[in-house]
Short mmCIF file of N, CA and C in Angstrom, two decimals:
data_model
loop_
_atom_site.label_atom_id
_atom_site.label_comp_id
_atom_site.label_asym_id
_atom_site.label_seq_id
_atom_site.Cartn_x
_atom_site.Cartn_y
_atom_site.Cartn_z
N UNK A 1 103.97 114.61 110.91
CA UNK A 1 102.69 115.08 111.38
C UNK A 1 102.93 116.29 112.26
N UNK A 2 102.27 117.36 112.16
CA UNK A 2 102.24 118.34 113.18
C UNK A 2 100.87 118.77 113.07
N UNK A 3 100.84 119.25 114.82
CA UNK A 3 99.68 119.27 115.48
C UNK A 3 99.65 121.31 115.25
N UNK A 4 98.46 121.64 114.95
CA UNK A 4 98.61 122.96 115.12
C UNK A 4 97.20 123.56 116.14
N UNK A 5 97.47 124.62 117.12
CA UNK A 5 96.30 125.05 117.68
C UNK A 5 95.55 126.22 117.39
N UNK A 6 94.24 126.46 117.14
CA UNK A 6 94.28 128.08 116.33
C UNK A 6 94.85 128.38 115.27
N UNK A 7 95.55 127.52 114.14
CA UNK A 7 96.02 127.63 112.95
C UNK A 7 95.01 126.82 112.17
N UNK A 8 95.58 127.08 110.55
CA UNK A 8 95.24 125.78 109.75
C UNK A 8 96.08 124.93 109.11
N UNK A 9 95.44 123.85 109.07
CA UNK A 9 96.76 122.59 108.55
C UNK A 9 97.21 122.99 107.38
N UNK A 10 96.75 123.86 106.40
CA UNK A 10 97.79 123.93 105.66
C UNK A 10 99.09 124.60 106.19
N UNK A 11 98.99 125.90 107.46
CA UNK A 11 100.16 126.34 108.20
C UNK A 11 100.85 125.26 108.73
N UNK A 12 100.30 124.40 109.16
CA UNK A 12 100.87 122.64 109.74
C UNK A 12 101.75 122.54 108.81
N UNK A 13 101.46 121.94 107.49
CA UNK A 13 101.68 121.40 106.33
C UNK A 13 103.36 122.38 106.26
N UNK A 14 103.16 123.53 106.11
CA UNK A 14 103.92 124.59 105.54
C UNK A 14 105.35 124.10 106.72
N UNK A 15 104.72 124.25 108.15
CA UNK A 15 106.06 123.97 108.99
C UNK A 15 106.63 122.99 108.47
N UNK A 16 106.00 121.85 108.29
CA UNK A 16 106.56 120.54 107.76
C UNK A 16 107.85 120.92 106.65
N UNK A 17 107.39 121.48 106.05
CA UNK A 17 108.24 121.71 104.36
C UNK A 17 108.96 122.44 105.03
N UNK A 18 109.02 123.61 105.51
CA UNK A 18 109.44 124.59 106.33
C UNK A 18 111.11 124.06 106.69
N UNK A 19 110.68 122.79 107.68
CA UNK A 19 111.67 122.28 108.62
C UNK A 19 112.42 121.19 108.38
N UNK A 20 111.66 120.54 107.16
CA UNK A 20 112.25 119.12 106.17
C UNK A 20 112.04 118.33 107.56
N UNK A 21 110.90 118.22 107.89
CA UNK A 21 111.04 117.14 108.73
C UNK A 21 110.98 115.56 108.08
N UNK A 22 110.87 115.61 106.58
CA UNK A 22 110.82 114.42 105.84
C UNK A 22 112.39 113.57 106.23
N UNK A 23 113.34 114.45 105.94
CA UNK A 23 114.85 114.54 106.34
C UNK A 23 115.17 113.65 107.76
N UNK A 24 114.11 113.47 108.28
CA UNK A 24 114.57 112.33 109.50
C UNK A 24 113.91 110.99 109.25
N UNK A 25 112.78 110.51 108.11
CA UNK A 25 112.12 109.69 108.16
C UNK A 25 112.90 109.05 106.91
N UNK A 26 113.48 109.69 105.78
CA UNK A 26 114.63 109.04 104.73
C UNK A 26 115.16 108.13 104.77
N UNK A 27 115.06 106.68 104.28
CA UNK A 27 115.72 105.75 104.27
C UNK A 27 115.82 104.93 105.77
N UNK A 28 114.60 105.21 106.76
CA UNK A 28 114.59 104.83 107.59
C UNK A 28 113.03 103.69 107.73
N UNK A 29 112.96 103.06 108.37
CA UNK A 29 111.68 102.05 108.61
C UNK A 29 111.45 101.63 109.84
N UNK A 30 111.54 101.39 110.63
CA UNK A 30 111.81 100.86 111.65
C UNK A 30 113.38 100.52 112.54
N UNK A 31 113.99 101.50 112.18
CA UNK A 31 115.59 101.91 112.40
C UNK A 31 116.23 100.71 111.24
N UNK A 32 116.21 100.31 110.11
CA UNK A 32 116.31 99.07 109.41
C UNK A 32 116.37 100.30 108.20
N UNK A 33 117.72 100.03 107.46
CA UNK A 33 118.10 101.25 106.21
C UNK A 33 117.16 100.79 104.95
N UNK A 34 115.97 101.29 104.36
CA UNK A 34 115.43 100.95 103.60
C UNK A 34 115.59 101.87 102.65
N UNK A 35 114.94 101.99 101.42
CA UNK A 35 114.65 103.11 100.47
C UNK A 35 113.17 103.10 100.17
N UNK A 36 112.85 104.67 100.88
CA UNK A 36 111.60 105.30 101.22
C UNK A 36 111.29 106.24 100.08
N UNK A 37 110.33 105.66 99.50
CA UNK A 37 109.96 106.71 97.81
C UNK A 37 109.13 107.49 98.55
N UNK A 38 108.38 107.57 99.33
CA UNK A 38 107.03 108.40 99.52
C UNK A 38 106.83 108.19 100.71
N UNK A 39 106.68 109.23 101.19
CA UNK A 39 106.55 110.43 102.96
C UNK A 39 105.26 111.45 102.84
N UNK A 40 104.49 111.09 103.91
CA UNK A 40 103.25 111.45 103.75
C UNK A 40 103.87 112.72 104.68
N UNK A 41 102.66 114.18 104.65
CA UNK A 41 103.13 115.43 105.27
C UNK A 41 101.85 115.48 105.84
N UNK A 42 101.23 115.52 107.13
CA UNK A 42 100.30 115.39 107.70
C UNK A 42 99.55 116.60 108.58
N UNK A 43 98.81 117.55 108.61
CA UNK A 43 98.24 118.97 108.95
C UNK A 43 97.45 118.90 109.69
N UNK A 44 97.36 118.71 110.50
CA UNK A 44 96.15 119.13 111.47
C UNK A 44 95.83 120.42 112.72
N UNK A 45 94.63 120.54 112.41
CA UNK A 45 94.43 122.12 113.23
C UNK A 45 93.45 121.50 114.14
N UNK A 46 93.06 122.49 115.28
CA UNK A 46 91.93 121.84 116.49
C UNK A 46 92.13 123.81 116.71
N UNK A 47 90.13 123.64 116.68
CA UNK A 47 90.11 125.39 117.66
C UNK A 47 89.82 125.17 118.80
N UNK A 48 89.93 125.62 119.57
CA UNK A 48 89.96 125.77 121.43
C UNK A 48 88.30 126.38 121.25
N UNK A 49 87.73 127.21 120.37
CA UNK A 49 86.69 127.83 121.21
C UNK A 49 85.72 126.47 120.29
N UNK A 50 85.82 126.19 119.55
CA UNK A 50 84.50 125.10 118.75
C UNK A 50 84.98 124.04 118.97
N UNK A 51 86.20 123.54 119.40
CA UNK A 51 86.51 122.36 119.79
C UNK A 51 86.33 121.15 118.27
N UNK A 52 86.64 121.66 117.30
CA UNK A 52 86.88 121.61 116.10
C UNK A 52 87.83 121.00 115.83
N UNK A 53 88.22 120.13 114.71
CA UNK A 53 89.78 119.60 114.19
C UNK A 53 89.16 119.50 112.94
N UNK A 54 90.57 119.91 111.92
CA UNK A 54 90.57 119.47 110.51
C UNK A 54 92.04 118.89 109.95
N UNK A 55 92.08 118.15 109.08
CA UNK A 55 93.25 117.50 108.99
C UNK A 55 93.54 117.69 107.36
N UNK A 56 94.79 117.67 106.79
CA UNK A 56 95.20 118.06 105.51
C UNK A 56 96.27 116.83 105.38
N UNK A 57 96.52 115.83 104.11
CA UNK A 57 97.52 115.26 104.09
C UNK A 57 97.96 115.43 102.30
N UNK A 58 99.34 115.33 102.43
CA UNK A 58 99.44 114.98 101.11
C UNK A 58 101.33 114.83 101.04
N UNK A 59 101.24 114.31 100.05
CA UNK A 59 102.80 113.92 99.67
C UNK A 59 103.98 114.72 99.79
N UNK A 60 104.97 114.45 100.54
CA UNK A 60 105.83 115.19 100.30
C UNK A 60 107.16 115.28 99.40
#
């Protein structure tokens, strides 16, 4: 999940892929070695002047 301010979640989204932050959640569950098929990538934007949020999710 990343939080973005004055952006849009798809720029969220993009850091995500960007940074492989999937790469720390791999085969992990609750610190317990599992095998993880599917990692959600989570976007969200908030504007400061409308006090606005929109959120984007989808598979990574």
């Amino acid at each position: 999940m990343e939080l973005k301010v004055d952006h849009t979640p798809e720029e969220a989204l993009e850091q995500i892929k960007n940074k492989n932050y999937k790469l720390r959640f791999q085969g992990k569950l609750a610190e317990k070695k599992v095998t993880v098929k599917k990692i959600l990538g989570i976007g969200i934007s908030y504007e400061r002047k409308t006090k606005k949020h929109n959120c984007q999710v989808e598979w990574l």
